[in-house]
Short mmCIF file of C-alpha atoms in Angstrom, two decimals:
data_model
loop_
_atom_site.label_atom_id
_atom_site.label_comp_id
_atom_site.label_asym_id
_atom_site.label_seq_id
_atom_site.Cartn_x
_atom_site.Cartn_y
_atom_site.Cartn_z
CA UNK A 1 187.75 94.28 23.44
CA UNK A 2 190.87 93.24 24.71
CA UNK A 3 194.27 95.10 23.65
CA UNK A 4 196.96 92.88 22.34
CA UNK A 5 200.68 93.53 21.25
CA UNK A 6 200.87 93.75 17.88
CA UNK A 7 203.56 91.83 15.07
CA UNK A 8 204.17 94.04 11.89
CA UNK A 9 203.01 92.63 8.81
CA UNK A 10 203.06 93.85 5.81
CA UNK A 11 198.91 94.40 4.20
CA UNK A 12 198.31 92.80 1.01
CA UNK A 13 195.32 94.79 -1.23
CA UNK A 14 194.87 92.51 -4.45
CA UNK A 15 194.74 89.31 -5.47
CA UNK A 16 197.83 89.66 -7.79
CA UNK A 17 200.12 90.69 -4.88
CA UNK A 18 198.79 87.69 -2.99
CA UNK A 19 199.82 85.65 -5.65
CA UNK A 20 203.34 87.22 -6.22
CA UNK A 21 203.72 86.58 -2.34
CA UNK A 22 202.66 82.95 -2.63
CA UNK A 23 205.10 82.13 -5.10
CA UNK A 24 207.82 83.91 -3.16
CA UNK A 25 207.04 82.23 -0.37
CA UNK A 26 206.96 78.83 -1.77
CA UNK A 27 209.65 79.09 -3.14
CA UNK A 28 211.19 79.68 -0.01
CA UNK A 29 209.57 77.38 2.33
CA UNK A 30 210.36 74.44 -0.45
CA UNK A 31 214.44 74.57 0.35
CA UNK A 32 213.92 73.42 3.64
CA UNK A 33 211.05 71.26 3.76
CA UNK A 34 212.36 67.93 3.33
CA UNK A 35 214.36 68.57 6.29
CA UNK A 36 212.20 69.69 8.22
CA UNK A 37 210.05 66.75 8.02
CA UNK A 38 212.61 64.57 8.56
CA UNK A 39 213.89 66.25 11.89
CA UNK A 40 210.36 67.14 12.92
CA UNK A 41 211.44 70.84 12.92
CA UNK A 42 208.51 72.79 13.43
CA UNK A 43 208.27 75.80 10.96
CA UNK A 44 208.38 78.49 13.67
CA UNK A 45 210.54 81.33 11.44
CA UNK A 46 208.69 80.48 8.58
CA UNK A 47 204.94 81.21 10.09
CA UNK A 48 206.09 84.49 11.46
CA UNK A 49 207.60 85.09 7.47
CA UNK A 50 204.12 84.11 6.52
CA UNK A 51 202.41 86.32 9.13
CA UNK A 52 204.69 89.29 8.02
CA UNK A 53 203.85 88.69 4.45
CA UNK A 54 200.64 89.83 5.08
CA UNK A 55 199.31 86.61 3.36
CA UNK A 56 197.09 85.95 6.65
CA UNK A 57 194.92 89.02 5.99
CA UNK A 58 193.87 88.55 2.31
CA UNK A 59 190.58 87.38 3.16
CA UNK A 60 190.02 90.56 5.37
CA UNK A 61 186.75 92.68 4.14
CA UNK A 62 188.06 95.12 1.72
CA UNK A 63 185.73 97.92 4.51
CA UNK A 64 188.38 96.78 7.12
CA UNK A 65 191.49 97.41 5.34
CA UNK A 66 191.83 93.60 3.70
CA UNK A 67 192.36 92.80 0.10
CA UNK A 68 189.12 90.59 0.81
CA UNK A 69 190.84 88.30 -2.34
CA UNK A 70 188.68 85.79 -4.86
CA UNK A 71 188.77 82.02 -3.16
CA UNK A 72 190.34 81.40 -6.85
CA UNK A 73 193.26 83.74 -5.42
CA UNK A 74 192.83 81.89 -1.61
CA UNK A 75 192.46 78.22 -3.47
CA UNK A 76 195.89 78.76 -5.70
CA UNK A 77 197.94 80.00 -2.91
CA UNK A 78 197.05 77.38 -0.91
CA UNK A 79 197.67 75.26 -3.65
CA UNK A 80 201.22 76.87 -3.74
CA UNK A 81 202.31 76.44 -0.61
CA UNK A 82 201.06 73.15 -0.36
CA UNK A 83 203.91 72.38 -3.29
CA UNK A 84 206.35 73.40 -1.42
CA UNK A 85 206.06 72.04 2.22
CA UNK A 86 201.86 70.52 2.65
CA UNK A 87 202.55 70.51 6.65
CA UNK A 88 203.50 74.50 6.58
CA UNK A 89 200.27 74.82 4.07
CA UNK A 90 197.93 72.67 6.51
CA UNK A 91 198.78 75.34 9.91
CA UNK A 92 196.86 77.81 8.30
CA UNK A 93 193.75 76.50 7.25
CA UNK A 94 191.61 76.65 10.25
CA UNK A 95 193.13 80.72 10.23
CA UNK A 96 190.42 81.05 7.63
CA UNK A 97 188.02 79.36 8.35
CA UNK A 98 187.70 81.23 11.66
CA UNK A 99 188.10 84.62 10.27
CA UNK A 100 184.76 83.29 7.56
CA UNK A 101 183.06 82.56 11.21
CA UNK A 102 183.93 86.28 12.33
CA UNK A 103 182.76 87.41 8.49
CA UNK A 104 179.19 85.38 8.85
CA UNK A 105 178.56 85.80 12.23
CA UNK A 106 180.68 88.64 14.26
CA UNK A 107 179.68 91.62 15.53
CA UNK A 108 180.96 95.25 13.62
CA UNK A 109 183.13 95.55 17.27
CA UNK A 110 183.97 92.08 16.90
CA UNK A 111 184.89 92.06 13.02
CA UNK A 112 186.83 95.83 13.80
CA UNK A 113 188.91 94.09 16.75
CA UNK A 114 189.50 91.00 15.00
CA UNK A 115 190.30 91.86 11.24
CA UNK A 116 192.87 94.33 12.70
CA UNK A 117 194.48 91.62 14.71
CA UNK A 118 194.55 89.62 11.73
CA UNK A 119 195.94 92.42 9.14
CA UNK A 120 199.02 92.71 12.01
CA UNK A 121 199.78 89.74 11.47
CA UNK A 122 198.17 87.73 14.15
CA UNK A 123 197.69 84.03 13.62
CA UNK A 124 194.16 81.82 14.15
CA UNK A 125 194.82 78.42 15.73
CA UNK A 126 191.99 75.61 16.08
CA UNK A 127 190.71 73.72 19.05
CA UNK A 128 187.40 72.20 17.40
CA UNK A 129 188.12 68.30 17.16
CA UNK A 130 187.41 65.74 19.95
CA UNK A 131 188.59 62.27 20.21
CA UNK A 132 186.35 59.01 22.32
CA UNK A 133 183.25 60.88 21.35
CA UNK A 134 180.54 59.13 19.33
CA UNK A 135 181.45 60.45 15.95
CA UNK A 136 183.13 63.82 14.50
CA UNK A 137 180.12 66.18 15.57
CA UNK A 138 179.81 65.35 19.29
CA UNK A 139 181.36 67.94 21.14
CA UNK A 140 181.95 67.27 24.60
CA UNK A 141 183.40 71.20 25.39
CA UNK A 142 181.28 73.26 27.36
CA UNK A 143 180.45 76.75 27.34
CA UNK A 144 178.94 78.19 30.44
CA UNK A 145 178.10 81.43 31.97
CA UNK A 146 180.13 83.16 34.15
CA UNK A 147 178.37 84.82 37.37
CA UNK A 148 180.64 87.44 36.86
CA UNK A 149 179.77 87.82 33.03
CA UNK A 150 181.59 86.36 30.17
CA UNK A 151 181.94 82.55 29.95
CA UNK A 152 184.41 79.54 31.12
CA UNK A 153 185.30 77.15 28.43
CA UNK A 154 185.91 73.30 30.13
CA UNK A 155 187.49 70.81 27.62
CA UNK A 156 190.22 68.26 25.55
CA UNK A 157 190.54 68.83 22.03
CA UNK A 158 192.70 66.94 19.61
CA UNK A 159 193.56 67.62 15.94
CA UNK A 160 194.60 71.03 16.74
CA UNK A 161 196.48 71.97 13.87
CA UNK A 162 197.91 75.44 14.46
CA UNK A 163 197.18 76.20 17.90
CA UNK A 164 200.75 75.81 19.12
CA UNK A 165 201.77 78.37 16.90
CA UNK A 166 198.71 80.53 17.03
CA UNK A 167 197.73 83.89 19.03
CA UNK A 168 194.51 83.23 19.24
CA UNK A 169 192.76 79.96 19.52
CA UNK A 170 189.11 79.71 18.32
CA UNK A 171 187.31 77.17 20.30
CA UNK A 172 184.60 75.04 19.49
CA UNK A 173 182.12 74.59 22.44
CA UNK A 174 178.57 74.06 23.37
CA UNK A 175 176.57 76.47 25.54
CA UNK A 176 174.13 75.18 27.70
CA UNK A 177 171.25 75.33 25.24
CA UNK A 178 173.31 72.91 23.09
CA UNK A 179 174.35 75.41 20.35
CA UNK A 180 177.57 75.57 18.89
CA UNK A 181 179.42 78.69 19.42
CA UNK A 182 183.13 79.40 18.57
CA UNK A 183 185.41 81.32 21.43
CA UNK A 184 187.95 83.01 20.45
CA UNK A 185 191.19 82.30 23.47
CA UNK A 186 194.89 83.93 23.66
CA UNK A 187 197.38 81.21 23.50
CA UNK A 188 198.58 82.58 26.90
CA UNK A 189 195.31 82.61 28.72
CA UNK A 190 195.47 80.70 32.22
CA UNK A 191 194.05 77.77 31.80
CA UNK A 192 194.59 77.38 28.14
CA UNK A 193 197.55 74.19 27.51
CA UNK A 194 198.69 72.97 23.97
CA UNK A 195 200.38 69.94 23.96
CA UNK A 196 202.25 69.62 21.44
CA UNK A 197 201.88 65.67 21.51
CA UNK A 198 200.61 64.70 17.47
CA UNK A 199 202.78 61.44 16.07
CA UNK A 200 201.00 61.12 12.55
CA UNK A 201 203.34 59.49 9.97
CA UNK A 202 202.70 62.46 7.94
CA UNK A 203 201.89 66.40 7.99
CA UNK A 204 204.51 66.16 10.57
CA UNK A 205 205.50 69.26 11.41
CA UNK A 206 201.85 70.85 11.60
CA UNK A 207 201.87 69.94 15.60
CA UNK A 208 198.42 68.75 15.68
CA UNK A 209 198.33 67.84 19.06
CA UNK A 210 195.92 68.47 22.01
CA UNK A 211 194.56 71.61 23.32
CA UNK A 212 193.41 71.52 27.14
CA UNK A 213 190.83 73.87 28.91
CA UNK A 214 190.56 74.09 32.20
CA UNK A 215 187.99 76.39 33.48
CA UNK A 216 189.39 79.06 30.69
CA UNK A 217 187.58 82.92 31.20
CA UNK A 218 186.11 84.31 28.38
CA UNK A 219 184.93 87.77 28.04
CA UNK A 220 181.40 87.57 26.28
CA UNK A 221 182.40 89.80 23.37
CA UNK A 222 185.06 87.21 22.21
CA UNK A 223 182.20 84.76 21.86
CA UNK A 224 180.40 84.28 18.56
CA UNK A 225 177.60 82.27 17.59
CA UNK A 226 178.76 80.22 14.99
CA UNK A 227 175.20 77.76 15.23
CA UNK A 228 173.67 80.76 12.75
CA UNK A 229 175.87 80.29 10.25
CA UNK A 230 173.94 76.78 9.13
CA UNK A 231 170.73 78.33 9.26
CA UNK A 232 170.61 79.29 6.11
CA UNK A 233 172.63 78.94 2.88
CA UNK A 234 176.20 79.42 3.73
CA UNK A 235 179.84 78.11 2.10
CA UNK A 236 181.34 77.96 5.52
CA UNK A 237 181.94 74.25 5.05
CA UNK A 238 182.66 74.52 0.81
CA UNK A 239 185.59 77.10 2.03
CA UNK A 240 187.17 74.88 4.59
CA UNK A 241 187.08 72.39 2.19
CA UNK A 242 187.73 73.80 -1.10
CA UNK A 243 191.65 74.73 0.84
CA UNK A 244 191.97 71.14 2.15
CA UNK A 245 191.41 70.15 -1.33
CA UNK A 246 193.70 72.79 -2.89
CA UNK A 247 196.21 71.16 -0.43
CA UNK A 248 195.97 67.64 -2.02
CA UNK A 249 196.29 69.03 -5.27
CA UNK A 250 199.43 71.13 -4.33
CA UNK A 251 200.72 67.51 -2.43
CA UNK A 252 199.91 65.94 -6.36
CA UNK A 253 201.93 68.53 -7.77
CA UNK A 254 204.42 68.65 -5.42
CA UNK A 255 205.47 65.08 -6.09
CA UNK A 256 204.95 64.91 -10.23
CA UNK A 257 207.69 68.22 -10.07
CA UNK A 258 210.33 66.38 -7.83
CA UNK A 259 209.75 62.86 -9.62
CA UNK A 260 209.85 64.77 -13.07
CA UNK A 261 213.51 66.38 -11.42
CA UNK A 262 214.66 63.18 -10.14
CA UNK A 263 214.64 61.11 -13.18
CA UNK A 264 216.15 64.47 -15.45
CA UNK A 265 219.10 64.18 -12.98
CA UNK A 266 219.06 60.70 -11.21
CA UNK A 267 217.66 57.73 -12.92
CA UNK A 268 219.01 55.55 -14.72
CA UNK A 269 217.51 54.29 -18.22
CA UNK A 270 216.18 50.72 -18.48
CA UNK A 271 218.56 48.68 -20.43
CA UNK A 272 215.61 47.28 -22.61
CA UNK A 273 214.52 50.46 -23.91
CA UNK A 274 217.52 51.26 -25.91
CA UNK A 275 218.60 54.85 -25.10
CA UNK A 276 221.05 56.92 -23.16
CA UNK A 277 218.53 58.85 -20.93
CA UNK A 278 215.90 57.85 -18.87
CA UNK A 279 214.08 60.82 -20.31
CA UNK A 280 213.73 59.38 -23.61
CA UNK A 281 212.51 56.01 -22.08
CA UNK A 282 208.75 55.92 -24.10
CA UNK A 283 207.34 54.03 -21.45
CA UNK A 284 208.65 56.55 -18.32
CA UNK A 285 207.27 59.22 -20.88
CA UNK A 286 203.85 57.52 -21.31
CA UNK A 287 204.22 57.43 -17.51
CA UNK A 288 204.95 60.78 -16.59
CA UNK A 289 202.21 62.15 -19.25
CA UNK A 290 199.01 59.71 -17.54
CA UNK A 291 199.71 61.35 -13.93
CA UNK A 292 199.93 64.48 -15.25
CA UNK A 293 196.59 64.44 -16.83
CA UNK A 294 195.64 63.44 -13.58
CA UNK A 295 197.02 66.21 -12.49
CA UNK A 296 195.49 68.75 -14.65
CA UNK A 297 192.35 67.26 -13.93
CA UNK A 298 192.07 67.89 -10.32
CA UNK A 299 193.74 71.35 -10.71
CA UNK A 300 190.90 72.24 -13.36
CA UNK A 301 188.35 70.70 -10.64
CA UNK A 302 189.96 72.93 -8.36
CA UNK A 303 189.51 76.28 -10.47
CA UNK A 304 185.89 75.44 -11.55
CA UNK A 305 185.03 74.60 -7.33
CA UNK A 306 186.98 77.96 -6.56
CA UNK A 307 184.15 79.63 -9.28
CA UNK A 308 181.28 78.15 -8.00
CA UNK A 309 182.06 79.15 -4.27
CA UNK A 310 183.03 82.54 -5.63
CA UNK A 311 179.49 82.65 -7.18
CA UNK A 312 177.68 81.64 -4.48
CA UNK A 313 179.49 84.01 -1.65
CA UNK A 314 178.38 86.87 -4.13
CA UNK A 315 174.87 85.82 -4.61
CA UNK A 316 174.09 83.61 -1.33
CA UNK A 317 171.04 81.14 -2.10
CA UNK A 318 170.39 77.92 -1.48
CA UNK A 319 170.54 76.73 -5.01
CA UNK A 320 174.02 78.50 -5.40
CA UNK A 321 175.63 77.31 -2.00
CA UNK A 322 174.14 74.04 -2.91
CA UNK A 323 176.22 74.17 -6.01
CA UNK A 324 179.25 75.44 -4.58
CA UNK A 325 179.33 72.83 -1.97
CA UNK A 326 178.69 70.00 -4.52
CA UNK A 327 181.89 71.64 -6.78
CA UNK A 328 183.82 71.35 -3.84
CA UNK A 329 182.89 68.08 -3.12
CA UNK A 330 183.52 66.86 -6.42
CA UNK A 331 187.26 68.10 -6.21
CA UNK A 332 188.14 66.34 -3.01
CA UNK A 333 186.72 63.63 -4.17
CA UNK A 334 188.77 63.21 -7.19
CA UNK A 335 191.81 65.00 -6.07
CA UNK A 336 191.94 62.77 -2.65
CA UNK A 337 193.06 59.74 -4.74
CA UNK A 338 195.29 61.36 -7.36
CA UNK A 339 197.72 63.00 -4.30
CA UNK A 340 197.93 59.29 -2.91
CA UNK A 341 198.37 57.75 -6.82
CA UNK A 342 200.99 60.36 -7.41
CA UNK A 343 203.06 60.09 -4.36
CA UNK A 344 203.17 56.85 -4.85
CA UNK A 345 203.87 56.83 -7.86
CA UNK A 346 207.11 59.00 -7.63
CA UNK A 347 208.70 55.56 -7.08
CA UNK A 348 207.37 53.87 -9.64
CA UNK A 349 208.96 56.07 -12.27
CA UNK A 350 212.35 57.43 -10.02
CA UNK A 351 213.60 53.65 -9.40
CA UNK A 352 215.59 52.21 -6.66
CA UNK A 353 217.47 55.05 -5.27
CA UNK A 354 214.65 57.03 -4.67
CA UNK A 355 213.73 54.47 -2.15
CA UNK A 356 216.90 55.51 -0.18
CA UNK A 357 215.48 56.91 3.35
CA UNK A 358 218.16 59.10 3.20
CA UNK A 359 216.11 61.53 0.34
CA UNK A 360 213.00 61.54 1.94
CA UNK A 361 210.49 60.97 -1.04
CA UNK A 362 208.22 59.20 1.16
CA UNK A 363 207.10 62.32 2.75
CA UNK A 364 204.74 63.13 -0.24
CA UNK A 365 202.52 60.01 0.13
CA UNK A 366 202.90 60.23 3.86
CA UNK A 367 201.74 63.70 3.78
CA UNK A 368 199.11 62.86 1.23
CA UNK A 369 197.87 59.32 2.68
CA UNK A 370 197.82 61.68 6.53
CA UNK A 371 195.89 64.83 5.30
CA UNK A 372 193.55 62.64 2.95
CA UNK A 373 192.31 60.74 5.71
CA UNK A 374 190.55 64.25 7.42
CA UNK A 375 186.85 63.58 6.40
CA UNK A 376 185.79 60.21 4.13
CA UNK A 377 185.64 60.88 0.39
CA UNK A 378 183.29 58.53 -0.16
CA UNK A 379 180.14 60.55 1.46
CA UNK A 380 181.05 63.56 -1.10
CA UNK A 381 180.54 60.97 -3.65
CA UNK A 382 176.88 60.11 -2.03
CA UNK A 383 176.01 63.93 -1.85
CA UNK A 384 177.12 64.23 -5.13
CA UNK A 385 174.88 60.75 -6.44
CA UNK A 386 171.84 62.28 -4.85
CA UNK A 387 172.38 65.96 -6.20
CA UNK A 388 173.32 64.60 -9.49
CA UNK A 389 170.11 61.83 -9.32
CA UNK A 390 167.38 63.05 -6.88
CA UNK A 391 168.46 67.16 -6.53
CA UNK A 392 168.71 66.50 -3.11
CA UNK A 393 170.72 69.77 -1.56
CA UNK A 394 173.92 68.64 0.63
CA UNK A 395 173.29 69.21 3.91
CA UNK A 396 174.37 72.08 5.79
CA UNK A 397 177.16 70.73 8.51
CA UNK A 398 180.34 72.69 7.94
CA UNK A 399 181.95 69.57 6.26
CA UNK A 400 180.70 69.99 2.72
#
């Protein structure tokens, strides 16, 4: 395996100090996150705090040194962080999903080499998306042998969340039998580029932009076959999505906390209603207490999705990752919609000044109406009707 320089970072070993870190760290990353989305200043000092928090590691086999935390515990702090700044909680999420590819599917050399890069501190970027092909699954990056041994990876990606800021970049390519297999790149190998080119309206400052391979060496034992992990039960894809899902929630919550601050400072009462603070308005508070039972609702779906995939990555069958995935499902389903109604709705219930571009409120429903739109609610509510109707098991593609 290759030898890399090493950040420090602190190693986490239970779920309650990766909590207590969470919370510190949201805390943290909120006081600057309106400005940073309004500058577009990309959260370089605050990745390397979150790499030397240790929070990158948590999910690290407790046999290699990691805390190897509940997906309750990995759900919540996503959920945290997402509060406090969604773009900064959005960078890491392909981190774990590539160290669960290295948990299914690496070698003990591979897992030993890796999960130590990761307890240092190192961070996983993504390169898996491709735009102009014929739908979300058609990847166009190749994967061939090397004469020499090893491989060369040839390809564009797009959507890279985290790769600019990453020090290594897991790649999703085809080898020449067709099979998916994930390659895990330095950010400074020759022929590796990210352009840091993304322009969404939202999730601004998670530089999503464009990864470029050209004719990019890779030494065979950085290669893993990540085509095995769907051929069996697996909650690869209920993982990925259970955290994009815990960051909608934490967008919902986000919002309802500064609206809920904005009116106990800020607004105005409405003349009509007869008292001296808009806090005692009856029809803000009949306001304020429908979104947050929408609220509560997707952070309950949250918790009970967390339990399922919990219960299914401790006894593995189809019937239990069928489960898990459908829990999942079910929570970015509902939760999808209630981080749009909320952010929205933060308007609604702050009044006219909060309108001022100057404060920034937009950037909850543009973050929420950006990262919503990553894969289509609507087919989790068709797995679900068929579970539900027919027991039909979801299928196994990574995305549920």
């Amino acid at each position: 395996m290759t030898t890399t320089a090493r950040p420090t970072a602190t190693v986490i070993h239970t779920d309650a100090e990766a909590l207590d870190t969470a919370r510190t760290l949201a805390a943290e990353f909120a006081a600057g996150a309106e400005r940073r989305d309004a500058e577009r200043l990309l959260p370089t000092a605050e990745l390397d705090r979150l790499s030397a928090s240790g929070l990158l590691g948590i999910t690290v086999p407790a046999e290699y040194g990691g805390a190897d935390v509940s997906l309750a515990t990995l759900a919540e702090v996503f959920r945290l962080l997402a509060a406090a700044d969604s773009s900064l909680a959005q960078i890491p999420q392909s981190h774990f999903a590539y160290v669960n590819v290295l948990r299914a599917q690496g070698t003990p050399e591979q897992q030993r080499f890796f999960f130590a890069e990761i307890l240092a501190g190192k961070r996983f970027g993504n390169a898996q998306s491709e735009a102009g092909t014929k739908h979300v699954q058609d990847y166009r990056t190749r994967l061939t042998a090397d004469p020499d041994g090893g491989y060369v990876l040839t390809g564009t990606k797009h959507y890279s969340t985290g790769a600019l800021f990453a020090h290594w970049v897991p790649v999703l390519a085809r080898a020449e039998d067709e099979l998916l297999h994930v390659a895990y790149v330095p950010r400074d190998a020759p022929g590796l580029t990210v352009v840091d080119d993304w322009d969404g309206m939202g999730q601004r400052t998670t530089a999503s932009g464009t990864v470029r391979l050209e004719s990019v060496r890779v030494p065979a034992e950085h290669v893993v076959a990540h085509h095995l992990t769907f051929t069996g039960p697996q909650v690869h894809g209920a993982v990925a999505q259970l955290l994009h899902a815990a960051i909608d929630v934490g967008i919902a919550g986000g919002a309802l906390a500064e609206a809920a601050e904005f009116v106990r400072t800020r607004t105005r009462p409405w003349f009509e209603a007869g008292v001296e603070r808009a806090t005692e308005d009856p029809l803000l508070v009949q306001r304020f207490g429908e979104l947050a039972v929408r609220l509560r609702a997707a952070e309950a779906l949250l918790e009970r999705a967390a339990r399922e995939a919990d219960a299914a990555r401790a006894d593995l069958t189809d019937d239990s990752a069928a489960a898990a995935s459908i829990a999942v499902a079910t929570v970015k389903a509902f939760a999808d919609p209630v981080a749009v109604e909320l952010s929205a709705a933060l308007f609604e219930v702050c009044g006219t000044r909060s309108s001022l571009a100057s404060l920034n409120l937009d950037r909850h429903w543009r973050n929420a109406r950006t990262h919503t739109l990553h894969d289509p609610s609507r087919w989790k509510v068709q797995h679900i009707g068929r579970y539900v109707l027919n027991g039909t098991p979801p299928p196994r593609h990574g995305l549920l």
